[in-house]
Amino acid sequence: GAVVSQHPSWVICKSGTSVKIECRSLDFQATTMFWYRQFPKQSLMLMATSNEGSKATYEQGVEKDKFLINHASLTLSTLTVTSAHPEDSSFYICSAPPRGGTEAFFGQGTRLTVV
Amino acid sequence: GENVEQHPSTLSVQEGDSAVIKCTYSDSASNYFPWYKQELGKRPQLIIDIRSNVGEKKDQRIAVTLNKTAKHFSLHITETQPEDSAVYFCAAPLAGSGNTGKLIFGQGTTLQVKP
């Protein structure tokens, strides 16, 4: 299957700072990538859709100015959590379907802890 | 929009027994239904999926059945083993997403297989 790599696997940051998470499709091109957030013992909640060459689209209730998404190329999307607060601590996971595909391949996830 | 309901939230079975997890969805246009297994702290792993042109799909000890009329699909694991213990998620395409890998997830089922 296709490989999606996410970096870093875990990060600890101080309140008020920003953190960037990268999501790369290693062996296929992805015009679209998806960002999810998962709180402990909960399901995956879709945050936003990252679109190569255009603006990201955000799900209801997700602040676009807080969660900045940039889809720089056909293999890279980044999520920047700005002015992080402890309540932003969560597991962030990206997924990408190969172009024209339906199946979603997930990155390893990033455990963000804001202290 | 699409709504996916998953039951039960927890399931405990004896090794060798079968386990069944059920999901219902609301968008009749959905035509792709994946099941994911997630171990603690790791990414969701696709274990089986089904498309709407078939009613059942099997892969060794795992099977998925789909009832499009009733809008529900189920995961069946036979001859369960302790390593099957994990959280299982069903998913369906978000309404209006065109089945492009943009998924909404069920609430998850924690399966415990007792040796």
mmCIF file of C-alpha atoms in Angstrom:
data_model
loop_
_atom_site.group_PDB
_atom_site.id
_atom_site.type_symbol
_atom_site.label_atom_id
_atom_site.label_comp_id
_atom_site.label_asym_id
_atom_site.label_seq_id
_atom_site.Cartn_x
_atom_site.Cartn_y
_atom_site.Cartn_z
ATOM 1 C CA GLY A 1 0.000 0.000 0.000
ATOM 2 C CA ALA A 2 0.908 3.665 -0.221
ATOM 3 C CA VAL A 3 3.100 5.219 2.478
ATOM 4 C CA VAL A 4 2.338 8.417 4.343
ATOM 5 C CA SER A 5 4.971 9.776 6.686
ATOM 6 C CA GLN A 6 4.253 12.278 9.443
ATOM 7 C CA HIS A 7 6.809 14.240 11.435
ATOM 8 C CA PRO A 8 7.426 14.691 14.292
ATOM 9 C CA SER A 9 5.978 11.680 16.111
ATOM 10 C CA TRP A 10 5.728 13.635 19.297
ATOM 11 C CA VAL A 11 6.388 17.183 20.421
ATOM 12 C CA ILE A 12 6.202 19.102 23.669
ATOM 13 C CA CYS A 13 5.871 22.851 23.501
ATOM 14 C CA LYS A 14 5.192 25.746 25.815
ATOM 15 C CA SER A 15 1.891 27.605 25.868
ATOM 16 C CA GLY A 16 1.829 30.428 23.376
ATOM 17 C CA THR A 17 4.312 28.927 20.955
ATOM 18 C CA SER A 18 3.613 27.449 17.528
ATOM 19 C CA VAL A 19 4.225 23.932 16.325
ATOM 20 C CA LYS A 20 4.486 22.670 12.746
ATOM 21 C CA ILE A 21 3.579 19.127 11.758
ATOM 22 C CA GLU A 22 4.495 17.689 8.365
ATOM 23 C CA CYS A 23 2.650 15.082 6.364
ATOM 24 C CA ARG A 24 4.321 13.552 3.321
ATOM 25 C CA SER A 25 3.154 11.040 0.774
ATOM 26 C CA LEU A 26 6.299 9.081 -0.016
ATOM 27 C CA ASP A 27 5.426 7.062 -3.088
ATOM 28 C CA PHE A 28 2.407 8.735 -4.598
ATOM 29 C CA GLN A 29 1.030 12.170 -5.321
ATOM 30 C CA ALA A 30 -1.797 13.546 -3.238
ATOM 31 C CA THR A 31 -3.703 16.598 -4.376
ATOM 32 C CA THR A 32 -5.734 16.327 -1.213
ATOM 33 C CA MET A 33 -4.742 15.464 2.331
ATOM 34 C CA PHE A 34 -6.854 15.380 5.466
ATOM 35 C CA TRP A 35 -6.022 16.378 9.006
ATOM 36 C CA TYR A 36 -7.682 14.697 11.974
ATOM 37 C CA ARG A 37 -7.482 15.210 15.710
ATOM 38 C CA GLN A 38 -7.984 12.457 18.249
ATOM 39 C CA PHE A 39 -8.379 13.084 21.961
ATOM 40 C CA PRO A 40 -7.690 10.207 24.370
ATOM 41 C CA LYS A 41 -10.212 7.379 24.123
ATOM 42 C CA GLN A 42 -12.157 9.216 21.443
ATOM 43 C CA SER A 43 -12.666 8.857 17.735
ATOM 44 C CA LEU A 44 -10.876 10.661 14.922
ATOM 45 C CA MET A 45 -12.432 14.029 14.171
ATOM 46 C CA LEU A 46 -11.846 15.596 10.784
ATOM 47 C CA MET A 47 -10.380 19.072 11.161
ATOM 48 C CA ALA A 48 -9.682 20.211 7.635
ATOM 49 C CA THR A 49 -8.960 19.295 4.053
ATOM 50 C CA SER A 50 -5.640 20.367 2.627
ATOM 51 C CA ASN A 51 -5.776 21.171 -1.083
ATOM 52 C CA GLU A 52 -2.672 21.463 -3.223
ATOM 53 C CA GLY A 53 -2.590 24.854 -4.895
ATOM 54 C CA SER A 54 -5.561 26.315 -3.064
ATOM 55 C CA LYS A 55 -6.825 27.169 0.381
ATOM 56 C CA ALA A 56 -7.639 24.537 2.924
ATOM 57 C CA THR A 57 -11.251 23.936 3.866
ATOM 58 C CA TYR A 58 -12.076 23.634 7.537
ATOM 59 C CA GLU A 59 -14.789 21.687 9.316
ATOM 60 C CA GLN A 60 -17.296 23.497 11.425
ATOM 61 C CA GLY A 61 -15.873 24.619 14.738
ATOM 62 C CA VAL A 62 -12.224 24.470 13.678
ATOM 63 C CA GLU A 63 -10.455 27.838 13.783
ATOM 64 C CA LYS A 64 -8.603 28.403 10.544
ATOM 65 C CA ASP A 65 -6.404 31.107 12.047
ATOM 66 C CA LYS A 66 -5.278 28.765 14.778
ATOM 67 C CA PHE A 67 -4.661 25.713 12.637
ATOM 68 C CA LEU A 68 -2.781 26.913 9.582
ATOM 69 C CA ILE A 69 -2.570 24.462 6.723
ATOM 70 C CA ASN A 70 -0.273 24.721 3.747
ATOM 71 C CA HIS A 71 -0.210 22.193 0.916
ATOM 72 C CA ALA A 72 3.116 23.161 -0.591
ATOM 73 C CA SER A 73 3.434 20.389 -3.150
ATOM 74 C CA LEU A 74 1.785 17.205 -4.357
ATOM 75 C CA THR A 75 3.569 15.284 -1.603
ATOM 76 C CA LEU A 76 3.625 17.643 1.374
ATOM 77 C CA SER A 77 1.055 19.238 3.638
ATOM 78 C CA THR A 78 1.842 21.042 6.885
ATOM 79 C CA LEU A 79 -0.333 21.844 9.867
ATOM 80 C CA THR A 80 0.814 24.639 12.163
ATOM 81 C CA VAL A 81 -0.821 24.947 15.541
ATOM 82 C CA THR A 82 -0.414 28.602 16.433
ATOM 83 C CA SER A 83 -0.376 30.034 19.923
ATOM 84 C CA ALA A 84 -0.811 26.571 21.366
ATOM 85 C CA HIS A 85 -2.651 26.066 24.640
ATOM 86 C CA PRO A 86 -2.909 22.988 26.863
ATOM 87 C CA GLU A 87 -6.352 22.203 25.449
ATOM 88 C CA ASP A 88 -4.711 21.756 22.030
ATOM 89 C CA SER A 89 -2.838 18.756 23.395
ATOM 90 C CA SER A 90 -3.978 15.847 21.288
ATOM 91 C CA PHE A 91 -3.005 13.245 18.710
ATOM 92 C CA TYR A 92 -2.946 14.806 15.241
ATOM 93 C CA ILE A 93 -3.084 12.456 12.250
ATOM 94 C CA CYS A 94 -2.990 13.144 8.551
ATOM 95 C CA SER A 95 -4.291 10.952 5.776
ATOM 96 C CA ALA A 96 -3.931 11.018 2.048
ATOM 97 C CA PRO A 97 -5.676 9.137 -0.737
ATOM 98 C CA PRO A 98 -3.685 8.536 -3.903
ATOM 99 C CA ARG A 99 -4.907 10.814 -6.673
ATOM 100 C CA GLY A 100 -8.327 9.643 -7.763
ATOM 101 C CA GLY A 101 -8.410 7.006 -5.070
ATOM 102 C CA THR A 102 -10.834 6.358 -2.266
ATOM 103 C CA GLU A 103 -8.729 4.585 0.318
ATOM 104 C CA ALA A 104 -7.092 6.823 2.919
ATOM 105 C CA PHE A 105 -3.562 6.060 4.100
ATOM 106 C CA PHE A 106 -2.641 7.472 7.481
ATOM 107 C CA GLY A 107 0.544 9.010 8.776
ATOM 108 C CA GLN A 108 1.997 7.781 12.077
ATOM 109 C CA GLY A 109 0.365 10.596 13.985
ATOM 110 C CA THR A 110 1.873 13.360 16.121
ATOM 111 C CA ARG A 111 1.369 13.455 19.860
ATOM 112 C CA LEU A 112 1.286 17.146 20.826
ATOM 113 C CA THR A 113 1.626 18.099 24.466
ATOM 114 C CA VAL A 114 1.342 21.762 25.387
ATOM 115 C CA VAL A 115 2.696 22.662 28.821
ATOM 116 C CA GLY B 1 -24.287 15.639 6.786
ATOM 117 C CA GLU B 2 -23.109 12.074 7.130
ATOM 118 C CA ASN B 3 -23.489 10.478 10.522
ATOM 119 C CA VAL B 4 -21.867 7.188 11.493
ATOM 120 C CA GLU B 5 -22.983 5.333 14.608
ATOM 121 C CA GLN B 6 -20.960 2.423 15.940
ATOM 122 C CA HIS B 7 -21.895 -0.213 18.536
ATOM 123 C CA PRO B 8 -20.900 -1.526 20.949
ATOM 124 C CA SER B 9 -18.396 0.846 22.530
ATOM 125 C CA THR B 10 -16.677 -2.023 24.325
ATOM 126 C CA LEU B 11 -16.642 -5.726 23.611
ATOM 127 C CA SER B 12 -15.015 -8.470 25.617
ATOM 128 C CA VAL B 13 -14.795 -12.005 24.226
ATOM 129 C CA GLN B 14 -13.005 -15.196 25.073
ATOM 130 C CA GLU B 15 -10.179 -16.275 22.820
ATOM 131 C CA GLY B 16 -11.537 -18.344 19.953
ATOM 132 C CA ASP B 17 -14.979 -16.762 20.055
ATOM 133 C CA SER B 18 -16.357 -14.451 17.377
ATOM 134 C CA ALA B 19 -16.744 -10.695 17.638
ATOM 135 C CA VAL B 20 -19.202 -8.520 15.735
ATOM 136 C CA ILE B 21 -19.184 -4.745 15.543
ATOM 137 C CA LYS B 22 -21.959 -2.828 13.803
ATOM 138 C CA CYS B 23 -22.190 0.574 12.185
ATOM 139 C CA THR B 24 -24.976 2.556 10.625
ATOM 140 C CA TYR B 25 -24.616 5.477 8.271
ATOM 141 C CA SER B 26 -26.963 8.147 7.037
ATOM 142 C CA ASP B 27 -25.842 9.174 3.530
ATOM 143 C CA SER B 28 -27.343 6.836 0.966
ATOM 144 C CA ALA B 29 -24.819 8.070 -1.622
ATOM 145 C CA SER B 30 -21.885 6.578 0.316
ATOM 146 C CA ASN B 31 -20.306 3.659 -1.523
ATOM 147 C CA TYR B 32 -17.121 2.903 0.386
ATOM 148 C CA PHE B 33 -16.939 1.526 3.921
ATOM 149 C CA PRO B 34 -13.571 0.831 5.551
ATOM 150 C CA TRP B 35 -12.745 -0.681 8.920
ATOM 151 C CA TYR B 36 -9.652 0.357 10.837
ATOM 152 C CA LYS B 37 -7.781 -1.199 13.744
ATOM 153 C CA GLN B 38 -5.912 1.160 16.040
ATOM 154 C CA GLU B 39 -3.487 0.079 18.711
ATOM 155 C CA LEU B 40 -2.634 2.448 21.516
ATOM 156 C CA GLY B 41 -0.632 5.438 20.321
ATOM 157 C CA LYS B 42 -0.472 4.218 16.735
ATOM 158 C CA ARG B 43 -2.067 5.127 13.442
ATOM 159 C CA PRO B 44 -5.290 3.483 12.297
ATOM 160 C CA GLN B 45 -4.591 0.505 10.065
ATOM 161 C CA LEU B 46 -7.024 -0.467 7.347
ATOM 162 C CA ILE B 47 -8.034 -4.084 7.919
ATOM 163 C CA ILE B 48 -10.834 -4.508 5.410
ATOM 164 C CA ASP B 49 -13.142 -2.411 3.295
ATOM 165 C CA ILE B 50 -16.213 -2.944 1.178
ATOM 166 C CA ARG B 51 -17.775 -1.108 -1.685
ATOM 167 C CA SER B 52 -21.465 -0.827 -2.289
ATOM 168 C CA ASN B 53 -21.580 -3.169 -5.253
ATOM 169 C CA VAL B 54 -21.070 -6.207 -3.011
ATOM 170 C CA GLY B 55 -22.793 -7.435 0.113
ATOM 171 C CA GLU B 56 -19.939 -9.279 1.793
ATOM 172 C CA LYS B 57 -16.179 -9.480 1.705
ATOM 173 C CA LYS B 58 -13.877 -11.876 3.545
ATOM 174 C CA ASP B 59 -10.189 -11.906 4.304
ATOM 175 C CA GLN B 60 -9.163 -14.916 6.392
ATOM 176 C CA ARG B 61 -10.681 -14.400 9.868
ATOM 177 C CA ILE B 62 -12.174 -11.015 9.043
ATOM 178 C CA ALA B 63 -15.339 -10.288 7.115
ATOM 179 C CA VAL B 64 -17.492 -7.271 6.456
ATOM 180 C CA THR B 65 -21.143 -7.316 5.460
ATOM 181 C CA LEU B 66 -23.088 -4.438 3.980
ATOM 182 C CA ASN B 67 -26.822 -3.838 3.861
ATOM 183 C CA LYS B 68 -27.366 -0.775 1.686
ATOM 184 C CA THR B 69 -31.107 -0.787 2.129
ATOM 185 C CA ALA B 70 -30.834 -0.596 5.889
ATOM 186 C CA LYS B 71 -27.660 1.514 5.689
ATOM 187 C CA HIS B 72 -25.598 -0.577 8.009
ATOM 188 C CA PHE B 73 -22.399 -2.575 7.781
ATOM 189 C CA SER B 74 -20.736 -4.936 10.203
ATOM 190 C CA LEU B 75 -17.289 -6.279 10.998
ATOM 191 C CA HIS B 76 -16.997 -9.950 11.884
ATOM 192 C CA ILE B 77 -13.872 -11.421 13.443
ATOM 193 C CA THR B 78 -13.836 -15.180 13.898
ATOM 194 C CA GLU B 79 -11.513 -17.297 16.039
ATOM 195 C CA THR B 80 -10.377 -14.230 17.937
ATOM 196 C CA GLN B 81 -6.853 -14.072 19.309
ATOM 197 C CA PRO B 82 -5.365 -11.854 22.043
ATOM 198 C CA GLU B 83 -3.542 -9.822 19.375
ATOM 199 C CA ASP B 84 -6.918 -8.805 17.988
ATOM 200 C CA SER B 85 -7.351 -6.663 21.108
ATOM 201 C CA ALA B 86 -7.447 -3.030 19.951
ATOM 202 C CA VAL B 87 -9.836 -0.226 19.114
ATOM 203 C CA TYR B 88 -11.786 -0.711 15.901
ATOM 204 C CA PHE B 89 -13.321 2.116 13.897
ATOM 205 C CA CYS B 90 -15.765 2.017 11.039
ATOM 206 C CA ALA B 91 -15.879 4.923 8.616
ATOM 207 C CA ALA B 92 -17.831 6.256 5.692
ATOM 208 C CA PRO B 93 -17.226 9.065 3.221
ATOM 209 C CA LEU B 94 -18.328 12.482 4.382
ATOM 210 C CA ALA B 95 -21.555 13.496 2.659
ATOM 211 C CA GLY B 96 -20.900 15.385 -0.528
ATOM 212 C CA SER B 97 -17.192 14.520 -0.533
ATOM 213 C CA GLY B 98 -17.476 12.352 -3.599
ATOM 214 C CA ASN B 99 -15.968 9.311 -1.910
ATOM 215 C CA THR B 100 -12.487 10.815 -2.159
ATOM 216 C CA GLY B 101 -10.977 9.560 1.068
ATOM 217 C CA LYS B 102 -12.571 12.201 3.271
ATOM 218 C CA LEU B 103 -13.969 10.053 6.046
ATOM 219 C CA ILE B 104 -16.182 10.373 9.045
ATOM 220 C CA PHE B 105 -15.480 7.811 11.748
ATOM 221 C CA GLY B 106 -17.653 5.886 14.121
ATOM 222 C CA GLN B 107 -17.128 6.277 17.835
ATOM 223 C CA GLY B 108 -14.893 3.238 18.077
ATOM 224 C CA THR B 109 -15.153 -0.165 19.743
ATOM 225 C CA THR B 110 -12.602 -1.349 22.264
ATOM 226 C CA LEU B 111 -12.237 -5.083 21.743
ATOM 227 C CA GLN B 112 -10.668 -7.161 24.473
ATOM 228 C CA VAL B 113 -9.878 -10.786 23.750
ATOM 229 C CA LYS B 114 -9.247 -12.734 26.931
ATOM 230 C CA PRO B 115 -6.797 -15.631 26.727
#
